[in-house]
Coordinates of C-alpha atoms in Angstrom, one line a residue:
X1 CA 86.5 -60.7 119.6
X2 CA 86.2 -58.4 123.0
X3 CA 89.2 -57.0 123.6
X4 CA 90.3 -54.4 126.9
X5 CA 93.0 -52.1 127.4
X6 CA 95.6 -54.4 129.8
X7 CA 95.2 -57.4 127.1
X8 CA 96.7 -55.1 124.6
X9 CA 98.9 -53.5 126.9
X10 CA 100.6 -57.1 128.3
X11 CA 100.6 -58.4 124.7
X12 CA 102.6 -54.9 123.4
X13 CA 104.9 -55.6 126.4
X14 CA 106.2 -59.3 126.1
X15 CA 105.8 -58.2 122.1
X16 CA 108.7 -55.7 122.7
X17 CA 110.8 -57.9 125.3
X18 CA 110.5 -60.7 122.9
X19 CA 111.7 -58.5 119.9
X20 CA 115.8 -58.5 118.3
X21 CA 116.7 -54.9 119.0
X22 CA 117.1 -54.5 115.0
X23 CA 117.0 -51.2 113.2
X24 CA 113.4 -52.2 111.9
X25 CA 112.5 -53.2 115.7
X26 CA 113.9 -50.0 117.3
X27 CA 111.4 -47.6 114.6
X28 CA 108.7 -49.9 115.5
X29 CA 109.5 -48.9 119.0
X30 CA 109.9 -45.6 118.5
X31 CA 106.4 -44.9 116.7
X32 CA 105.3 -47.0 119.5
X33 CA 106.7 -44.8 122.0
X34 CA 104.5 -41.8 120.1
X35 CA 101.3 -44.0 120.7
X36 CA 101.9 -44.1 124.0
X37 CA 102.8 -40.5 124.3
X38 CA 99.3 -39.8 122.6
X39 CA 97.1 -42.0 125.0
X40 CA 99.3 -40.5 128.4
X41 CA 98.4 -36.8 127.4
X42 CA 94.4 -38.2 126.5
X43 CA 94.5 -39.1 130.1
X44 CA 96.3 -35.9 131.5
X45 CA 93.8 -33.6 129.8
X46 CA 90.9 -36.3 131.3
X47 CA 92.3 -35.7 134.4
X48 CA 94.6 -37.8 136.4
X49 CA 94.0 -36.4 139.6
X50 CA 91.1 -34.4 142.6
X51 CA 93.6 -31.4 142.3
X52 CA 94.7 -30.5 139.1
X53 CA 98.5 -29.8 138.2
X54 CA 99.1 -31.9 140.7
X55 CA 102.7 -34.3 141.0
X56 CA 101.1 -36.8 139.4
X57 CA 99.5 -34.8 136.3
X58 CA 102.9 -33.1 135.8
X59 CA 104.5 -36.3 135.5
X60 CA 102.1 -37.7 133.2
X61 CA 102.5 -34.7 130.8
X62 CA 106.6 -35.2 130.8
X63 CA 106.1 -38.5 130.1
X64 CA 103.8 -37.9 127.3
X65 CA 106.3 -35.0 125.9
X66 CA 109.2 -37.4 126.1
X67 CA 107.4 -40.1 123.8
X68 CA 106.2 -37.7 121.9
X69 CA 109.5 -35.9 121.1
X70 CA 111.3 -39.5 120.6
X71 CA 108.5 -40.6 118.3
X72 CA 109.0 -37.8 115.8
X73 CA 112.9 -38.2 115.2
X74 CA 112.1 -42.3 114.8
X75 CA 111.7 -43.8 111.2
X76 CA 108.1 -43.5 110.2
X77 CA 106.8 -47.4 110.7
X78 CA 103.8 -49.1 111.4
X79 CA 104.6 -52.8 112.3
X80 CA 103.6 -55.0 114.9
X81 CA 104.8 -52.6 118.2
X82 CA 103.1 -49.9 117.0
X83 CA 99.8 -51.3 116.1
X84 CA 99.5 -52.8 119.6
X85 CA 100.4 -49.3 121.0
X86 CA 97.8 -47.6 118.5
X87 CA 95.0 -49.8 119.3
X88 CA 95.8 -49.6 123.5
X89 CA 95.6 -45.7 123.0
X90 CA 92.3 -46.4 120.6
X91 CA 91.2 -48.4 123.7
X92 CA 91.9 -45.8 126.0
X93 CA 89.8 -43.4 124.1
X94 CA 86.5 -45.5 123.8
X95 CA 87.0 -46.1 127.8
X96 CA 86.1 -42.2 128.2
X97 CA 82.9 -42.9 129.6
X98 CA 83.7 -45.4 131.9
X99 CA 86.5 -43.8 133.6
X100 CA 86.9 -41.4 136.7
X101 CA 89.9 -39.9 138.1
X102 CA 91.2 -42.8 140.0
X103 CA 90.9 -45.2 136.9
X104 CA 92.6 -43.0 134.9
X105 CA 95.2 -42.8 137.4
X106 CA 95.4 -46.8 137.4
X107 CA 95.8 -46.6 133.4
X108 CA 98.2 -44.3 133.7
X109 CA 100.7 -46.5 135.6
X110 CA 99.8 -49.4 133.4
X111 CA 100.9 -47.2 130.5
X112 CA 104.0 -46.0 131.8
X113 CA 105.1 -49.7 132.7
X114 CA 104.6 -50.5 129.1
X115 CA 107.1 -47.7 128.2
X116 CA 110.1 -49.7 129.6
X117 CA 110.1 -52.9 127.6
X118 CA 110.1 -50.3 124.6
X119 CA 113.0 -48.7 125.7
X120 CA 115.1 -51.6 126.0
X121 CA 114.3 -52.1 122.6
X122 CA 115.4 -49.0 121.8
X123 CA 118.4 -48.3 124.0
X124 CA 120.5 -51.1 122.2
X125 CA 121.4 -49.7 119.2
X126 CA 121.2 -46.0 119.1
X127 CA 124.0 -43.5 118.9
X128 CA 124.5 -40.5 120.8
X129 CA 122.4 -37.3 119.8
X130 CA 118.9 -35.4 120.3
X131 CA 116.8 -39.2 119.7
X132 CA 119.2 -40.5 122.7
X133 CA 118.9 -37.6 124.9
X134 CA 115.3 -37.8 124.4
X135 CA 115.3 -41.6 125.0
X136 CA 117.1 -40.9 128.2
X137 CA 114.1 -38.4 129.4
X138 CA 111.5 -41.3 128.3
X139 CA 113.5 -43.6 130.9
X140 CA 113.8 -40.7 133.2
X141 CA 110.5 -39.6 133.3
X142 CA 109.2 -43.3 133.2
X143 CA 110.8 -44.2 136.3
X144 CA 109.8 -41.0 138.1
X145 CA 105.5 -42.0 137.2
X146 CA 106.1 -45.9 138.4
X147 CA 108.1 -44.0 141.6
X148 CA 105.0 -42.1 142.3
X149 CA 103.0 -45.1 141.7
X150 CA 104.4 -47.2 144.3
X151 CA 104.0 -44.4 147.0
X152 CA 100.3 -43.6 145.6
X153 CA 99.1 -47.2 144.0
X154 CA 96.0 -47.7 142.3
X155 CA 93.5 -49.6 144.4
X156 CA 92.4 -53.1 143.0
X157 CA 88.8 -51.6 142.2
X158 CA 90.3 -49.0 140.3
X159 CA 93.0 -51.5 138.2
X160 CA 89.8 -53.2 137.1
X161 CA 89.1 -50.7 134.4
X162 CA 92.0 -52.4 132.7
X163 CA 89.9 -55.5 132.0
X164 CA 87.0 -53.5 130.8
X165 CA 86.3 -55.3 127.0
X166 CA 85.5 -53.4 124.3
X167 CA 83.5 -55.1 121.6
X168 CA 85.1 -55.4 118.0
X169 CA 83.7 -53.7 114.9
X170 CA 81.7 -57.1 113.8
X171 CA 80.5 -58.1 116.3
X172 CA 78.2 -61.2 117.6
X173 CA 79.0 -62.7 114.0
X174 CA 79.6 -66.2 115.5
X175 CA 77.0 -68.7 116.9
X176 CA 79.8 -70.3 118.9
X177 CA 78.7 -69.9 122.5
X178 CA 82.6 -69.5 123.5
X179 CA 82.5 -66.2 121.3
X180 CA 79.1 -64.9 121.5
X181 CA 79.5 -64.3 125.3
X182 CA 82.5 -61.8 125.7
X183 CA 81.7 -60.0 122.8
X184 CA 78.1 -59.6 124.3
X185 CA 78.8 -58.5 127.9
X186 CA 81.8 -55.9 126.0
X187 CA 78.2 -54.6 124.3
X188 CA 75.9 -54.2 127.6
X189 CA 78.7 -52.7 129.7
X190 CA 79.6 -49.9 126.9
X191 CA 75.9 -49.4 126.7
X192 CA 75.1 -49.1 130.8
X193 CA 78.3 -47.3 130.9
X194 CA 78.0 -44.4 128.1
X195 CA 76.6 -41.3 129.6
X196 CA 75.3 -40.1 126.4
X197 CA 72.1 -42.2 125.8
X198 CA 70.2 -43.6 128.8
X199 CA 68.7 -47.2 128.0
X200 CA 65.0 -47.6 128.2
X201 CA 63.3 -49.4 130.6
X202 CA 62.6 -52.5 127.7
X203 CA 66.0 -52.4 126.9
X204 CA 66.8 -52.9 130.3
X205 CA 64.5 -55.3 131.0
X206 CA 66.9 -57.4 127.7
X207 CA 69.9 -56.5 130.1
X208 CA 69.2 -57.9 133.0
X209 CA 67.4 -61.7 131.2
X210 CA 71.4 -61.7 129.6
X211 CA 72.7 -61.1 132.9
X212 CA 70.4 -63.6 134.5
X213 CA 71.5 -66.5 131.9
X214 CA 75.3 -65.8 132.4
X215 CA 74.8 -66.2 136.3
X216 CA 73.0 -69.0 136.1
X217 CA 75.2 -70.8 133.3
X218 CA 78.3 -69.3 136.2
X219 CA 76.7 -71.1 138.9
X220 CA 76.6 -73.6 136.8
X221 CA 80.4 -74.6 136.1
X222 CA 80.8 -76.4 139.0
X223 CA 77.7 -79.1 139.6
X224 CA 78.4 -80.1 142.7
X225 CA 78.3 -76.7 144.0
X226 CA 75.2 -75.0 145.4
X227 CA 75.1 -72.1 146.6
X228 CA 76.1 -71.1 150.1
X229 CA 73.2 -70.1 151.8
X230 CA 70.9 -69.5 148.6
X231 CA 73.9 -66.8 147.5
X232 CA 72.9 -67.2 143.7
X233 CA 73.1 -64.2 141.6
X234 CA 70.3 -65.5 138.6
X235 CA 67.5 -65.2 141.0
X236 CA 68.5 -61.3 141.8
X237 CA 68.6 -60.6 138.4
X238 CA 65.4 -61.7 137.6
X239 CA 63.8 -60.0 141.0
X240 CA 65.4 -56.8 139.2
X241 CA 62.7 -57.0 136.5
X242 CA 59.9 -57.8 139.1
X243 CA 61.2 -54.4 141.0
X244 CA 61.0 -52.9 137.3
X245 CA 57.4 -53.8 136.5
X246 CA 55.5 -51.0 137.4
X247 CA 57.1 -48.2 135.9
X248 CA 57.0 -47.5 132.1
X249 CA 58.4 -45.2 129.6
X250 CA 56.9 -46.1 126.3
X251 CA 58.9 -48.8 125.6
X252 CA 57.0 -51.7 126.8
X253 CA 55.6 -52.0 123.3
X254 CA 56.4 -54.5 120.1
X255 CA 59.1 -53.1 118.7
X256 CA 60.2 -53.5 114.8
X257 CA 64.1 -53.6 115.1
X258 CA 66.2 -54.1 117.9
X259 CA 69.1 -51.8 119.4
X260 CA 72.6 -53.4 119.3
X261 CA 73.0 -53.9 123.0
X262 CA 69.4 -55.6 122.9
X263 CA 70.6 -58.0 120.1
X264 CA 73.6 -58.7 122.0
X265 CA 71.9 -59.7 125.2
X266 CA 68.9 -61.7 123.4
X267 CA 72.0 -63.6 121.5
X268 CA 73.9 -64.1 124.9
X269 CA 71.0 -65.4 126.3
X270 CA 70.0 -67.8 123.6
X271 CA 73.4 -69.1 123.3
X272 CA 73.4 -70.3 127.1
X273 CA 69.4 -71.2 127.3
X274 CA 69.5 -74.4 125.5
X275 CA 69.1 -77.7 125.9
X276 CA 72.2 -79.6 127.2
X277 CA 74.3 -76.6 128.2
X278 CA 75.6 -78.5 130.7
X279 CA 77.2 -81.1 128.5
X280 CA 78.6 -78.1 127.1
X281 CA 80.1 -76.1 129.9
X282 CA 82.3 -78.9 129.6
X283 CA 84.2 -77.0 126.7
X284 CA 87.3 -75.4 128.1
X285 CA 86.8 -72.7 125.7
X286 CA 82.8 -72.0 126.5
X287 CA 83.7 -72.2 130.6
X288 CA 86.6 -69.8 130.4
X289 CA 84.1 -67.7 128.5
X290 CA 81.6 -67.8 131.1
X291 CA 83.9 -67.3 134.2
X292 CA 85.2 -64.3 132.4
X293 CA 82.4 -62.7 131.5
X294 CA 80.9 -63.5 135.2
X295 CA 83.2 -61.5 136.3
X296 CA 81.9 -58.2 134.4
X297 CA 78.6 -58.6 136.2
X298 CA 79.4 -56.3 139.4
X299 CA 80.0 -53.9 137.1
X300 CA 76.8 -54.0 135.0
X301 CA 75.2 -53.9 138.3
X302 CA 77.2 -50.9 139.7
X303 CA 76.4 -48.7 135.8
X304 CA 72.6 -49.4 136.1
X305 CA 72.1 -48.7 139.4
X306 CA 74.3 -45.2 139.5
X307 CA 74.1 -44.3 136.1
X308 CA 70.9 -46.0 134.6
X309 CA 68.6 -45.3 137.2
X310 CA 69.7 -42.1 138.5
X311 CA 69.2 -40.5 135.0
X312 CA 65.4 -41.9 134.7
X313 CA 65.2 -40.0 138.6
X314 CA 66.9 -36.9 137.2
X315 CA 65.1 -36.4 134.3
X316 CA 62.1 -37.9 135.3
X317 CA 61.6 -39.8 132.2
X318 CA 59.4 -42.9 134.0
X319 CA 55.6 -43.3 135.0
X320 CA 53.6 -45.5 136.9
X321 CA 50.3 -45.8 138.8
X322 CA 50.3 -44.1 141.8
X323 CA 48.7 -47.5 143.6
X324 CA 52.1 -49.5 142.0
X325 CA 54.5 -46.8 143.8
X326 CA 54.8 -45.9 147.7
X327 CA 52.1 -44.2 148.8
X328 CA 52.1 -40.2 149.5
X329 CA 50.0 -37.7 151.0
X330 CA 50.4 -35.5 147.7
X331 CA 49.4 -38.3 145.5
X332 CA 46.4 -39.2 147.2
X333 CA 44.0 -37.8 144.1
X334 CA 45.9 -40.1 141.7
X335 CA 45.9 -42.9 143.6
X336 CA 41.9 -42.7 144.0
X337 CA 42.0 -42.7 140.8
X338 CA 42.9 -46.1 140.5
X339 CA 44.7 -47.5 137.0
X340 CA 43.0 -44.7 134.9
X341 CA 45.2 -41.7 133.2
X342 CA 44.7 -39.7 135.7
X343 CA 46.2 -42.1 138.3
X344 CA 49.7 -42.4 136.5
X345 CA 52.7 -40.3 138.2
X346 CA 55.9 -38.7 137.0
X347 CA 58.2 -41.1 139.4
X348 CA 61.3 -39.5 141.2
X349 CA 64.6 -41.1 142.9
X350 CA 62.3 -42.2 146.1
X351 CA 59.6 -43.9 143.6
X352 CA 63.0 -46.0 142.5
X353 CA 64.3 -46.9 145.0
X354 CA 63.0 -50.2 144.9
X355 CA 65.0 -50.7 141.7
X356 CA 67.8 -49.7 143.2
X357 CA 67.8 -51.9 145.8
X358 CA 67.3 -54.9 143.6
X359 CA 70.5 -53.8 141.5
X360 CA 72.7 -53.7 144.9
X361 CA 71.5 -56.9 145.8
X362 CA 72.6 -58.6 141.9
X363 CA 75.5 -56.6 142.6
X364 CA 76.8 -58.3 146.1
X365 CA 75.0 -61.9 145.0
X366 CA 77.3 -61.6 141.8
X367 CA 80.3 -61.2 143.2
X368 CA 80.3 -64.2 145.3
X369 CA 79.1 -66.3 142.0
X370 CA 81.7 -64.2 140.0
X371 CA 84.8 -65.8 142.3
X372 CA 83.3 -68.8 142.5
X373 CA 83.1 -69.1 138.6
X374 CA 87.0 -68.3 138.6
X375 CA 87.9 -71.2 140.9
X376 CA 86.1 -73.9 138.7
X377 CA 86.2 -72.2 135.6
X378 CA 90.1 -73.2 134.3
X379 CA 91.0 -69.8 134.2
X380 CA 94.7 -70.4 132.2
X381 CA 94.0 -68.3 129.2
X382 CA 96.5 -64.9 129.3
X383 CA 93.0 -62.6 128.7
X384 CA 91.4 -63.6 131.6
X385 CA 90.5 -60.6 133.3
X386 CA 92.7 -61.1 136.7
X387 CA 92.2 -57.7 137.3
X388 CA 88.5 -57.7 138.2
X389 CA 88.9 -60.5 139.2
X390 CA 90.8 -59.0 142.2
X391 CA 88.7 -56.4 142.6
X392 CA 86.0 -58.9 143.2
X393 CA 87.6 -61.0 145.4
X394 CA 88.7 -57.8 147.2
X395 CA 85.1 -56.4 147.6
X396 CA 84.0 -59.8 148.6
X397 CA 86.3 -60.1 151.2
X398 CA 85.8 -56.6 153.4
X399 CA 84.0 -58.0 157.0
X400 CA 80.7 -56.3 156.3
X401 CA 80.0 -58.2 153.1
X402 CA 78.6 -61.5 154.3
X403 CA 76.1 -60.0 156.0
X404 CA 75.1 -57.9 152.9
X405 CA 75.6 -61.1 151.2
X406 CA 72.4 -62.9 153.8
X407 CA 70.4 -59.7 153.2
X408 CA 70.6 -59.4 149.4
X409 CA 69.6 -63.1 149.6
X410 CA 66.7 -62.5 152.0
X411 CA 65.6 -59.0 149.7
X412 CA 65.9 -61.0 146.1
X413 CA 63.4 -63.6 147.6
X414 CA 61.3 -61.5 148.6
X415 CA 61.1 -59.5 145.6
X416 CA 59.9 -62.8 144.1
X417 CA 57.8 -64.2 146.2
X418 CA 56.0 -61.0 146.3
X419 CA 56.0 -61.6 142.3
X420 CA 54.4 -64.9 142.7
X421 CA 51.7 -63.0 145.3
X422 CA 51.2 -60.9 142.5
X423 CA 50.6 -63.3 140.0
X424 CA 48.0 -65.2 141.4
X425 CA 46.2 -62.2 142.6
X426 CA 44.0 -59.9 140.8
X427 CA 46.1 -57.1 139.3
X428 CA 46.4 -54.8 136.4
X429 CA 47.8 -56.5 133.2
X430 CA 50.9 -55.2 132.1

């Protein structure tokens, strides 16, 4: 199953303050400790900070010293305490990608809370010496990152990046709906998020039909509701593949074996396309799924738009007819020359722009089905992700966003209807 950094975090934490202080439990702690120590310097050389050395960097690095040092005078162990710690700092390591100074920062605090429960474990039991002196700088310096913390807190957006899931190692195993879903959205996020590979334009294409399903299965938890004012997210999803259809790079072709974040979203998608899902949105376990996962949608909204599409403008790796773009005066050759080769264009960050408009509007349309999905859909299970959650409801609150709300509507419709226009119309076959 998907897992994220603050669910291991909060489990290593009531772990620890749930644990007899014995000598076993206080190595546990200790190697723990070192974890911890290892994922708070990760995130000091990341950067914690827009000026570097600054207060909060410094602190950081003592902290991750102090753990450090206390780790190697501890028993060598590896029991419950310091798995949890091993696989947050793991965690924090596949986040790279996804993080930016500000997030970082947010992890940071998270970490250095964790760090207290742990010493309380600790602190019981052991005797004076160069382990308690260095104990007492873990405490020290602990106190000193949560101090600058409260004077310099992490916004709500930025806490989110706690509730980012990371997929499992076998993954998408299960055809229960309940457990297809997170591990599938933990897949499309990593893969919209990485900065290595850019996805192709079929790929997606697969990405935004998943997304589509989960916000209409979202909308969905609550029958009686309908959506305020035509604010449903599904129908901006889908308008993001009418925005998508004239521009090609290659991959709009049959293709022998799919990429694992295409598998993932045709499974996610199959799993909530089917007969009688409403009978089955019953299932507290398939609607806590769903309202969790809703909630990751903003997010694979906000990667394609800034980091999806700005790479295909950067590097230019799209084409499209000239007569299927904007028209310019330089293009005016190609676009006489109608849907021959000669008439297709290298497109650019204004040729896209379209696309990027249709990716704000899923954005703002999916936060208000994202909240929604939270109220209705039972969200008592310890993982959900409160976190974004917050963040959400934060961003959905600010004054302007109702009236971005009425224009994203307004935009995805007509994104539609001008698909329908096209439809019925004589146009080139794609």
């Amino acid at each position: 199953m998907a897992t994220s950094l603050g669910q291991l975090l909060d489990a290593l934490a009531d772990t620890a303050q749930s644990t007899e202080p014995t000598a076993a439990a206080r190595a546990d702690a200790g190697t723990a400790l070192g974890q911890l120590g290892r994922a708070l310097a990760q995130l000091r050389r990341d950067g914690l900070s827009p000026a570097i050395g600054d207060q909060r960097e410094q602190q950081v690095a003592a902290l991750a010293v102090a753990c450090s040092e206390l780790a190697a005078r501890a028993p060598a162990t590896e029991s419950t305490l310091a798995r949890l710690a091993g696989a947050a700092a793991d965690t924090l390591a596949g986040l790279y990608d996804h993080t930016t100074v500000a997030t970082r920062w947010a992890a940071a605090t998270a970490v250095a809370e964790t760090v207290t429960p742990l010493v309380q474990v600790i602190a019981g039991g052991l005797h004076a010496g160069p382990a308690g002196q260095w104990l007492a700088e873990v405490e020290r310096q602990s106190v000193l990152v949560q101090q600058t913390a409260a004077l310099q807190p992490p916004s709500r957006a930025d806490t989110a990046i706690l509730d980012r899931p990371l997929a499992g190692p076998a993954i998408l195993t299960s055809s229960d709906p309940a457990a297809v879903v997170p591990d599938a959205v933990a897949v499309l996020l990593r893969a919209t998020g990485s900065a290595a590979e850019c996805p192709s334009v079929a790929e997606v294409l697969a990405y935004t039909l998943a997304a589509e399903t989960l916000s209409d299965a979202a909308q969905r938890l609550d029958s009686a509701a309908q959506p305020a004012a035509g604010q449903a997210a599904a129908p901006a999803w889908r308008a993001v593949r009418t925005a998508l259809r004239p521009y090609d790079d290659g991959s709009r072709r049959p293709h022998h074996d799919a990429p694992p974040a295409v598998h993932a979203a045709l499974r996610l998608h199959a799993s909530l396309n089917r007969p009688g899902l409403d009978h089955a949105l019953r299932s507290k376990p398939l609607r806590e799924a769903v309202a969790a996962a809703a909630q990751h949608l903003p997010t694979l909204a906000t990667q394609l738009m800034y980091r999806t599409v700005r790479s295909w403008a950067d590097t230019g790796a799209l084409v499209a007819y000239a007569r299927d773009v904007p028209p310019r005066e330089e293009r005016v050759a190609a676009y006489l020359r109608g849907y021959q080769l000669g008439g297709l264009v290298r497109v650019d960050a204004v040729d896209l722009q379209p696309v990027a408009g249709a990716l704000h509007n899923a954005r703002l349309l999916s936060l208000a089905v994202a909240t929604r999905a939270a109220a209705v859909g039972v969200p008592t299970a310890a993982d959900f992700p409160r976190r974004a959650l917050a963040a959400n409801q934060a961003l959905l609150g600010q004054p302007q966003t109702a009236a971005a709300l009425e224009a994203a509507t307004r935009e995805a419709g007509r994104y539609l209807q001008l698909a329908r226009g096209q439809a019925s119309g004589p146009t080139r076959a794609r």
